[in-house]
XYZ file of C-alpha atoms in Angstrom:
569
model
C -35.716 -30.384 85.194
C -37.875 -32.814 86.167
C -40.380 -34.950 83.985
C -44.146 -36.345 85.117
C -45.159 -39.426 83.548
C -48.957 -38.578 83.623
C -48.429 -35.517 81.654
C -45.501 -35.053 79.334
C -47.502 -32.449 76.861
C -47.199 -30.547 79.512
C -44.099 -30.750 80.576
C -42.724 -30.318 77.258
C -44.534 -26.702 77.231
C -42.906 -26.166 80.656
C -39.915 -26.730 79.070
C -40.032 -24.946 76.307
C -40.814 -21.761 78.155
C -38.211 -22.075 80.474
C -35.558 -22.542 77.421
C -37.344 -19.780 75.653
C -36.710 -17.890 78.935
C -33.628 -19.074 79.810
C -31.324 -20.086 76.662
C -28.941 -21.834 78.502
C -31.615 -24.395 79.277
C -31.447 -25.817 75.556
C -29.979 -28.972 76.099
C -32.900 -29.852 79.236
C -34.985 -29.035 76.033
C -33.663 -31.409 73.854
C -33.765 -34.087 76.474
C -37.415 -33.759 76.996
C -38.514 -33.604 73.213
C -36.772 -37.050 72.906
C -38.975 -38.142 76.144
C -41.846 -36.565 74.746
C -41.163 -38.402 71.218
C -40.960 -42.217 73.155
C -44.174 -41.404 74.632
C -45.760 -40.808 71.595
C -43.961 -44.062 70.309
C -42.178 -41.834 67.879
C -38.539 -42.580 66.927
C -36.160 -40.570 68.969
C -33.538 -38.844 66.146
C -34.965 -39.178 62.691
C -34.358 -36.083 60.147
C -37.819 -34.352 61.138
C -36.508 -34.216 64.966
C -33.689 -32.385 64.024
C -36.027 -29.944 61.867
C -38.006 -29.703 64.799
C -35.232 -28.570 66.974
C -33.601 -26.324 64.556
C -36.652 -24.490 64.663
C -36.810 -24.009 67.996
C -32.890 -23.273 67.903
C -34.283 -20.020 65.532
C -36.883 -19.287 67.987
C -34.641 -18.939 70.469
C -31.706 -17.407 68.136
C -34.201 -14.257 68.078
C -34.163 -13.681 72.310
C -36.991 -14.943 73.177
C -37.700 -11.109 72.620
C -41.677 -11.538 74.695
C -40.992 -8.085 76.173
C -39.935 -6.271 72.834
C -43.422 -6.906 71.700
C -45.130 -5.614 75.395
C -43.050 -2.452 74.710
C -43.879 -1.986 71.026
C -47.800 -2.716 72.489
C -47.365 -0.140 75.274
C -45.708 2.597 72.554
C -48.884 2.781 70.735
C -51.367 2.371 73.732
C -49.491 5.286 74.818
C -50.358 7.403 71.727
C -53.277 6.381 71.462
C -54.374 7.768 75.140
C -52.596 11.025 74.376
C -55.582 11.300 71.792
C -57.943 9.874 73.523
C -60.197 12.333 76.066
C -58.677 12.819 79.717
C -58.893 9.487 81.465
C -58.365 8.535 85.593
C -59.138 4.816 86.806
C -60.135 5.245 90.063
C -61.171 2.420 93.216
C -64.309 2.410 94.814
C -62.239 4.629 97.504
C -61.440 7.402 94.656
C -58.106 6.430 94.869
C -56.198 7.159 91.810
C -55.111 3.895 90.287
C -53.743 5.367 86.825
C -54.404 8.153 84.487
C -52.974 9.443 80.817
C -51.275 12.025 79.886
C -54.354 14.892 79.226
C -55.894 13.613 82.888
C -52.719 14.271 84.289
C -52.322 17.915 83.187
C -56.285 18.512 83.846
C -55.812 17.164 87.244
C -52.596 19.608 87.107
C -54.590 22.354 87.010
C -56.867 22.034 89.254
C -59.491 23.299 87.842
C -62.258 20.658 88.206
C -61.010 17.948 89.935
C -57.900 17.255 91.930
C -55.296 14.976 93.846
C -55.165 14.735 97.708
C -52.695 12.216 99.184
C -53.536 9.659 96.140
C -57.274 10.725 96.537
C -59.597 12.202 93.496
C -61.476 14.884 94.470
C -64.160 17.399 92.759
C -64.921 20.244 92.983
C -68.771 19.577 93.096
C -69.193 17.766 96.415
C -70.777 14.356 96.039
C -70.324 13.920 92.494
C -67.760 11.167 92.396
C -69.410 9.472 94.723
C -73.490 9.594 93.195
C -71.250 8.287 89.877
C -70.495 5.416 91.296
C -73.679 4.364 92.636
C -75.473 4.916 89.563
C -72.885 2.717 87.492
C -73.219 -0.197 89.474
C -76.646 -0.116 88.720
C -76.228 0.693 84.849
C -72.569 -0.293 84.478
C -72.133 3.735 83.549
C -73.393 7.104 84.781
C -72.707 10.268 83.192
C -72.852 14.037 84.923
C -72.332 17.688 83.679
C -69.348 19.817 85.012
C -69.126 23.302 85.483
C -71.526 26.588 85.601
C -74.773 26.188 83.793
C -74.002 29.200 81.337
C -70.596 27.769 81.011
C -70.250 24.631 78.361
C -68.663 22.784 80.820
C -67.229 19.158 81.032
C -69.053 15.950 80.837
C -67.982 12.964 83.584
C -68.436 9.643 82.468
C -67.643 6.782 85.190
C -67.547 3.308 83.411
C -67.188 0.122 86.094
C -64.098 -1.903 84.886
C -64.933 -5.885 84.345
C -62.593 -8.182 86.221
C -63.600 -11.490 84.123
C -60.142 -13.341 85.272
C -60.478 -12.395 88.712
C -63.620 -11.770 90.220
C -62.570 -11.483 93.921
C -60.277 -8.356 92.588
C -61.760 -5.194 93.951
C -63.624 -2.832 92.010
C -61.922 -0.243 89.806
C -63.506 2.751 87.526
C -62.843 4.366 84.146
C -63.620 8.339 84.627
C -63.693 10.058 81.016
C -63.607 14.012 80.970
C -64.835 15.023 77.963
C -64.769 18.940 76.955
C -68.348 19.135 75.942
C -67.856 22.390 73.707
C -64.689 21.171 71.453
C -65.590 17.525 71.496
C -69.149 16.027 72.248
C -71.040 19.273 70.352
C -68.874 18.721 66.951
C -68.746 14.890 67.218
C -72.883 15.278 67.356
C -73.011 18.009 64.541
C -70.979 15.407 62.738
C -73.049 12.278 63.606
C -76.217 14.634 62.374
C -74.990 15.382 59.168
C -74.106 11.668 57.984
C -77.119 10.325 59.092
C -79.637 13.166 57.917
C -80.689 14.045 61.619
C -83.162 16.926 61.721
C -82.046 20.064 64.209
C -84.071 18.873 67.055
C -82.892 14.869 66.995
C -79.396 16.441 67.355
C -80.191 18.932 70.384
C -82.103 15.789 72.237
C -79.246 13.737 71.258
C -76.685 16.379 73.045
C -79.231 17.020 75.815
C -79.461 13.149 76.580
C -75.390 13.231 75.994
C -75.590 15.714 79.089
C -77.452 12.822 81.276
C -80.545 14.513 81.470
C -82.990 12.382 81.884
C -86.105 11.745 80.209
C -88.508 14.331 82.028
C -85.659 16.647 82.113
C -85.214 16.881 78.314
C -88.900 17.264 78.086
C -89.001 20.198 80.545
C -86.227 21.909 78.493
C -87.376 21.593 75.181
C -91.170 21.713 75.703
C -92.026 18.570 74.184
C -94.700 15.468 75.182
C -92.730 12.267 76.360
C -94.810 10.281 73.879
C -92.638 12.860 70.670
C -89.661 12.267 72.627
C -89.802 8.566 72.432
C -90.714 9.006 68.630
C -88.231 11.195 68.486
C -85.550 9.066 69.796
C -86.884 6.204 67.944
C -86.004 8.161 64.252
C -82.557 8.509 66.199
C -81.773 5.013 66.404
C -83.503 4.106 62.929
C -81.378 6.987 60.847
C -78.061 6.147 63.096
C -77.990 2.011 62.953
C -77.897 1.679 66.953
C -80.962 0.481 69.195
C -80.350 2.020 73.036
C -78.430 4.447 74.400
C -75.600 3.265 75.212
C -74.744 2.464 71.560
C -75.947 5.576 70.737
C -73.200 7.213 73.143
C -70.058 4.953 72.018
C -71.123 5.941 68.082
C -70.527 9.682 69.568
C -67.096 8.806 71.763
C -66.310 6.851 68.765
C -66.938 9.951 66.405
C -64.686 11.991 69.034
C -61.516 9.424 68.722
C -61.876 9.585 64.941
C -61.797 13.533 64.891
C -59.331 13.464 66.981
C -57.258 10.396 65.279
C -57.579 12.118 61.945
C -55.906 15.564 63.609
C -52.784 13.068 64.391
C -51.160 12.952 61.040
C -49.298 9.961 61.684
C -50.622 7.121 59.433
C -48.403 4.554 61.296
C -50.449 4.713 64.425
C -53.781 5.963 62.517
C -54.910 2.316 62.174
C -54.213 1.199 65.830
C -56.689 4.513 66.584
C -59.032 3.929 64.389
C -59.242 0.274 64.918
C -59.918 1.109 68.506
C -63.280 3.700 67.617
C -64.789 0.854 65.410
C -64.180 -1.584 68.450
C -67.289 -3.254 70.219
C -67.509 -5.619 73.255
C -69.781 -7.852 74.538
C -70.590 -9.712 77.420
C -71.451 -13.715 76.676
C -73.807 -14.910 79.320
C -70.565 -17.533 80.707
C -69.000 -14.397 81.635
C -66.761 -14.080 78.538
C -66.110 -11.191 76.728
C -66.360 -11.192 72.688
C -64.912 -8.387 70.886
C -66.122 -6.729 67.261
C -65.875 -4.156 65.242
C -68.287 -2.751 62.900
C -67.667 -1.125 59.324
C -69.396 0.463 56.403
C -73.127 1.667 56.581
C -75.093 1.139 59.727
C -78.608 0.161 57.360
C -76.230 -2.159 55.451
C -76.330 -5.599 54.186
C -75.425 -7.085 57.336
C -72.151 -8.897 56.659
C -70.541 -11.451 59.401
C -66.436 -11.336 58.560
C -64.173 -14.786 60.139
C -60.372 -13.103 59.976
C -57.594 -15.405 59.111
C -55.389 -17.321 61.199
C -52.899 -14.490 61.487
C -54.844 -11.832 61.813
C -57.984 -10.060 63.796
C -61.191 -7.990 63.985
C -58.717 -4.866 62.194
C -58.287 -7.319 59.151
C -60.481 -5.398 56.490
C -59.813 -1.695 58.633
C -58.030 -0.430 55.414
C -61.623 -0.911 53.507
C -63.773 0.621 56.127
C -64.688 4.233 54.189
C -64.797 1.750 50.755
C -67.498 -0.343 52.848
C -69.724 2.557 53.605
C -70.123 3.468 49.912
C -70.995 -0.335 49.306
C -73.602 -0.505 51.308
C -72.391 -3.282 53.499
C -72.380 -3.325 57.279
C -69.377 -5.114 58.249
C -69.160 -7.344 61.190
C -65.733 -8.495 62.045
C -65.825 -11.241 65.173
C -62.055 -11.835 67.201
C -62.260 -15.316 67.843
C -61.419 -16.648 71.331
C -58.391 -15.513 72.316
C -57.687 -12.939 69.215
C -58.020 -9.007 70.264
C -60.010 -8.614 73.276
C -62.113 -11.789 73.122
C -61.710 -13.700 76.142
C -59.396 -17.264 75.350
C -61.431 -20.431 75.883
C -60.286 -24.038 75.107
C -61.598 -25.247 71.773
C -61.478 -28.460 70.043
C -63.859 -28.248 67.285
C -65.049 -25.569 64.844
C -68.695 -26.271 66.108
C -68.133 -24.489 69.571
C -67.898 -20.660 67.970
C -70.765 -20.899 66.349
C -72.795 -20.210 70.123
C -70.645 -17.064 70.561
C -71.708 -16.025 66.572
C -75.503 -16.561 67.324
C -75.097 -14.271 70.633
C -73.784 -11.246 68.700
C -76.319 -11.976 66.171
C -78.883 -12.058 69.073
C -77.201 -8.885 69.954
C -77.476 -7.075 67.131
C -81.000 -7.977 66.370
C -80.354 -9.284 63.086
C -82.126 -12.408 62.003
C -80.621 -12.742 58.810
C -76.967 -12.144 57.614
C -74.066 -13.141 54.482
C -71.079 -14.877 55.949
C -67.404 -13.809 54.629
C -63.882 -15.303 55.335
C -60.196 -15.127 54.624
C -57.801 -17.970 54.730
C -58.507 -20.251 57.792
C -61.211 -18.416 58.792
C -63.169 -20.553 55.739
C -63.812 -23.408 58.471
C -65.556 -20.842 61.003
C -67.715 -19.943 58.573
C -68.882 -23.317 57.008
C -69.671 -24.504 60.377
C -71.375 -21.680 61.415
C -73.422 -21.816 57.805
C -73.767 -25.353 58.766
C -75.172 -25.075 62.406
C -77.800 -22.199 61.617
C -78.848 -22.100 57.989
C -82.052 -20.405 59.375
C -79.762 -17.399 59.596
C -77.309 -17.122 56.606
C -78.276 -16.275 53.255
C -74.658 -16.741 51.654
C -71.386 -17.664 52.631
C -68.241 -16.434 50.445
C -64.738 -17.861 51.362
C -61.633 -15.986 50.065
C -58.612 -17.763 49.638
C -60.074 -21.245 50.807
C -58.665 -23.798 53.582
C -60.456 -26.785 53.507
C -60.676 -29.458 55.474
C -57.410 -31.991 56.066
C -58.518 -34.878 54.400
C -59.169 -32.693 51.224
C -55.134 -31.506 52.465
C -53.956 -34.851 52.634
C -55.498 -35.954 49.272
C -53.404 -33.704 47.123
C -49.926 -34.088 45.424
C -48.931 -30.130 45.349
C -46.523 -28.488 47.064
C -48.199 -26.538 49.991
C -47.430 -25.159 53.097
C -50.419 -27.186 54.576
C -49.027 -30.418 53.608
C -45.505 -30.178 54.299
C -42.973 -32.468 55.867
C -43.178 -30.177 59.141
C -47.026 -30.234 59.122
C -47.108 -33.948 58.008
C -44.855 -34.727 61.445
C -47.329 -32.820 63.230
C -49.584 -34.781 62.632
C -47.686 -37.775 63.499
C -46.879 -36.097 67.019
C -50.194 -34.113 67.070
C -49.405 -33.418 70.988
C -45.823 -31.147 69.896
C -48.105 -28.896 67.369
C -49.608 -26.320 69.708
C -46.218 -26.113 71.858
C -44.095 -25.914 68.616
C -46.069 -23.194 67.441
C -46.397 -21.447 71.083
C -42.299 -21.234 71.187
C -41.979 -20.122 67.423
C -44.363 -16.799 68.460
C -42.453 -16.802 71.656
C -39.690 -14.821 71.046
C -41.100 -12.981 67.783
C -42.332 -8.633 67.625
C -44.921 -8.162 64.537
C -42.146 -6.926 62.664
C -40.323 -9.471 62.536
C -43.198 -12.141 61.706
C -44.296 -10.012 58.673
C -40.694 -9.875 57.627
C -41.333 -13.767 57.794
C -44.559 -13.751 55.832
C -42.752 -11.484 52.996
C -39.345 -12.970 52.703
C -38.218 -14.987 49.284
C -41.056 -17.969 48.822
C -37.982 -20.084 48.501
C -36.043 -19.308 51.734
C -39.511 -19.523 54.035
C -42.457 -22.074 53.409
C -44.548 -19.626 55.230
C -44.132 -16.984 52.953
C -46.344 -15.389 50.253
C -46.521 -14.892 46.777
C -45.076 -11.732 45.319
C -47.917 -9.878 44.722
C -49.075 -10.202 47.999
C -45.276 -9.257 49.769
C -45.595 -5.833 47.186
C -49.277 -5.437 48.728
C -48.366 -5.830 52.388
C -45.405 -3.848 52.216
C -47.023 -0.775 50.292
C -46.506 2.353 52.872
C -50.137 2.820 52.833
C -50.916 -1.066 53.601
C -48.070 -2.318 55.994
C -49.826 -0.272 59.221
C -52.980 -1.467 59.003
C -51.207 -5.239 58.716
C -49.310 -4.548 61.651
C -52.759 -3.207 63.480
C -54.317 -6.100 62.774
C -51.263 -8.620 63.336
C -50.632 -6.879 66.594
C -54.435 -7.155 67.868
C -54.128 -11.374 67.002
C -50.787 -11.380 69.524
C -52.825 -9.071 72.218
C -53.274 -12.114 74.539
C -49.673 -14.169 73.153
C -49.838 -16.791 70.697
C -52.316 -19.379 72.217
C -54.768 -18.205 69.612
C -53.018 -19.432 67.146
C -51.261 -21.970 67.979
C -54.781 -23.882 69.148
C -56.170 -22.259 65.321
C -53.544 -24.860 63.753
C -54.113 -27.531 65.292
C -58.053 -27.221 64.154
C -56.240 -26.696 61.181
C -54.641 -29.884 61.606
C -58.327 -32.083 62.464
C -60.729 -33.583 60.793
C -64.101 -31.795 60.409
C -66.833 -33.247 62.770
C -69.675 -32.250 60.267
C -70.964 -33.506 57.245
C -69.817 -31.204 54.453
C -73.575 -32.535 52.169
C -75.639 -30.987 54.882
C -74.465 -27.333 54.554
C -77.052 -26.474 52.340
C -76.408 -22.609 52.050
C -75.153 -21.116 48.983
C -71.542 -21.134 49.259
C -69.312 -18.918 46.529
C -65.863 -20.200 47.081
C -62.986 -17.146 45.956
C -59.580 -18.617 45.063
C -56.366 -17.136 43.249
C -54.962 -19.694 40.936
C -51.767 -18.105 41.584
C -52.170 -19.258 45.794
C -49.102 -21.108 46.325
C -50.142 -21.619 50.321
C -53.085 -23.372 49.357
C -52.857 -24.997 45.665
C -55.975 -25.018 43.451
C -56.860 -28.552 43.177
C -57.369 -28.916 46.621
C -60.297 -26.203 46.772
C -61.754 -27.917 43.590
C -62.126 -31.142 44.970
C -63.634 -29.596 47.931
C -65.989 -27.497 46.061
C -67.010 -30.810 44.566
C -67.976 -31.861 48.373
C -70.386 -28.884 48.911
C -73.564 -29.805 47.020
C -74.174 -26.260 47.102
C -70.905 -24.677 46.165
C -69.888 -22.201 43.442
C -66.175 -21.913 42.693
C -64.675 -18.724 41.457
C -61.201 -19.301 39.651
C -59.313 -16.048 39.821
C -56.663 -16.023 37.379
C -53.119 -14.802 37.982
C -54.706 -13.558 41.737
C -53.376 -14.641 45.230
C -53.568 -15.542 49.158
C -54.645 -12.158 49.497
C -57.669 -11.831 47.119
C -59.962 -10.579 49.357
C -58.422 -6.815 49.670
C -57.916 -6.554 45.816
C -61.582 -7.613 45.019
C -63.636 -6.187 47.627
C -65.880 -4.658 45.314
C -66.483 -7.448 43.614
C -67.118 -9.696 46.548
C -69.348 -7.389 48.264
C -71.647 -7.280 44.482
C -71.537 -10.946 45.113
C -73.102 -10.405 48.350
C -75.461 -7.979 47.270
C -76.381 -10.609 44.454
C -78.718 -13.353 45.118
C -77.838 -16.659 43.522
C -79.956 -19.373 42.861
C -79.871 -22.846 42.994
């Protein structure tokens, strides 16, 4: 293997993938850590380069196993479109690019639409095709099916984004939804939570239908000026503000019904995870991804997910949320879930992507909440728009790496492996790209809740019993499995934040900040997040005794009170 001068960071990742890939390729490996280590003016075989390499020797000692964790992805993706409605991706040609399982057996029968030589057709001339034309307009168009005394299907045609490849030609997502046994009981439903009156819920179905506006008004004998009140109570009782929210709250409403009929709570969480699930399109072209929780009139809460983790962190707690009053916002950061991966090197460049959601969402005021390394996100966001924030509540604090450095107790975050890091900052992010490398969820929460003393990553006892509970461990491995969806560039670039000095001035964040830590945390020891609460002139520490890294799903209740709380001062 050969070796550039200009850029041996790079060729160090190079050749860590190809020795990930290729085992027999170990010793090139070794050769070009040593390179990498002279060009960082680092000694070439001290004790922490052969802790280096034995790590990677246990990366690799696992296969390099990429592919196991594509299949376990594609296992559950498969389940979950077996319970999702009839789906066909189609070109702008109708050519059938892909369908699931219920398309494949609607298409079998022939009873709507079928297959020609790779070709979808319908059985209503013209339909596909007046689909299409309205969804580039609108990004989705939606027609009824069948006889009008019939219930009939409803044909949604969503235009697929190509945000990585924008020469790629255009593809469609074509949902056939049985209008009868889904949409109508997903709206009943919908009506009954929110307290809709008889008529919201027939416009609602009629609009549903894609009727339009002086359609619905011809069929229900009503003035366009009480529709538009009408639809205006809609949005108010259900939390959404246009229709196209107001449609994914119903589709979302059909995947739970139809999640809940599954009876297997080891894939109920992946399902679930996906009906709470919101995108949105940044104005650079990047995609963020969400989900939302609880009670749509809420306290509007904004949630930053740990390191390891995702949007899905707090999905056990979503029913808890609703009865708490709290609207739940949980934001993927780039490259988590479905968010689109940028470059990042400094907490302060999120924060744009947080204020465009907010902008989104209409909400001009919101209570920050965070787990683990997820604390940083939050500060800095507090910190760049206190206009905006009412209260910020960190769970199970990281602070900032002087406050790290500064401390005598054992932790994970100041280590002998992190402390060589930091020596050889440029080896972090491929380190930690080849220890994911070769590494299925499984076998990274088996890391996280093996012995303390066998594994400095591990975590306290309580927390292994509370991850490995039957009813917890799925929802874990949801959310786990959502932080890997793109590989482990998330999180290796997360550490090396980790790993930086803050850019800010920790005296200017002038929001209340309640700071949540377990005196039992031994991955982040207690007199490091009492020195930093000392920082924030605004800062309230809570000391829970005998409580852990995982305080935040044991206390829920009593952070969201918090919340609900003002403080003063």
């Amino acid at each position: 293997m050969t070796t550039t001068q200009g850029a041996p960071a790079e060729a160090l990742l190079e050749a860590i993938y190809q020795s990930a890939l290729h085992p027999a390729h170990y010793g090139q490996l070794h050769s070009q850590l040593l390179f990498h280590f002279r060009e960082d003016r680092s000694r070439d075989d001290t004790p922490l380069t052969r802790v280096i390499l034995s790590h990677i020797k246990r990366a690799l000692r696992l296969g390099a196993a990429h592919s196991a964790m594509q299949r376990e992805r594609q296992r559950v993706l498969a389940v979950i479109h077996a319970v999702a409605p009839p789906i066909v991706v189609v070109d702008a040609q109708q050519r059938v690019l892909g369908l699931n399982a219920d398309a494949e057996a609607l298409l079998g029968r022939g009873e709507l639409f079928g297959v020609e030589q790779g070709v979808l057709h319908c059985r209503e001339p013209g339909v596909l095709a007046q689909l299409m034309t309205q969804a580039e307009v609108q990004s989705y168009a939606c027609a009824r099916i069948g006889a009008e005394a019939q219930a009939g299907w409803l044909a949604y045609l969503y235009k697929n984004h190509t945000p990585h490849n924008r020469s790629a030609a255009a593809s469609y997502s074509l949902l056939l939804i049985d209008r009868q046994r889904c949409v109508s009981q997903s709206i009943a439903g919908l009506g009954q939570r929110a307290g809709l009156t008889a008529r919201e819920v027939e416009l609602i179905d009629l609009s549903i239908q894609g009727l339009d506006l002086d359609a619905i008004c011809a069929r229900t004998g009503i003035t366009l000026h009480t529709l538009r009140q009408h639809t205006k109570n809609i949005y108010a009782k259900t939390g959404v503000h246009n229709q196209n929210a107001l449609f994914a709250l119903v589709l979302r409403n059909i995947v739970l019904e139809q999640a809940g009929s599954s009876h297997n709570p080891q894939l109920l969480p992946h399902i679930t995870g996906l009906a709470y699930t919101r995108l949105l399109r940044l104005a650079d072209g990047r995609q963020l991804s969400y989900a939302e929780y609880g009670a749509a009139d809420g306290v509007p809460v904004v949630y930053f997910h740990a390191l390891n983790a995702s949007r899905l962190e707090l999905l056990i707690h979503a029913e808890r949320l609703r009865g708490l009053g709290v609207r739940l916002i949980a934001i993927d950061r780039p490259g988590y879930g479905h968010s689109s991966f940028v470059e990042r090197r400094d907490y302060r460049e999120f924060v744009p992507d947080v204020r465009a959601l907010l902008d989104e969402l209409r909400l001009d005021a919101v209570h920050l909440l965070s787990a683990s390394a997820g604390s940083a996100h939050a500060l800095h966001t507090a910190w760049a728009m206190p206009e905006r924030i009412r209260s910020v509540h960190c769970t199970a604090v990281v602070p900032p790496i002087d406050h790290i450095l500064a401390s005598d107790s054992p932790s994970t975050l100041n280590s002998m492996m992190n402390q060589f890091f930091r020596v050889v900052p440029s080896l972090l992010r491929p380190a930690m790209e080849l220890a994911l490398f070769g590494q299925t969820v499984e076998s990274l929460l088996h890391s996280m809740t093996s012995a303390r003393s066998h594994n400095a990553f591990s975590l306290a006892d309580a927390d292994i019993d509370y991850i490995s509970a039957p009813e917890h461990l799925p929802y874990f491995v949801a959310a786990m499995m959502e932080s890997l969806r793109q590989g482990p560039r998330a999180w290796a670039l997360e550490s090396v934040l980790l790993n930086q000095p803050w850019t800010i001035d920790l005296r200017e964040i002038r929001v209340p900040v309640e700071l949540w830590h377990g005196t039992l945390d031994g991955l982040v020891p207690m007199d490091m997040v009492q020195a930093f609460a000392r920082a924030l002139p605004c800062a309230q520490l809570h000391e829970l005794a005998g409580d852990t890294h995982l305080l935040a799903f044991r206390n829920i209740e009593r952070l969201m009170e918090a919340v609900r709380r003002p403080r003063r001062g």
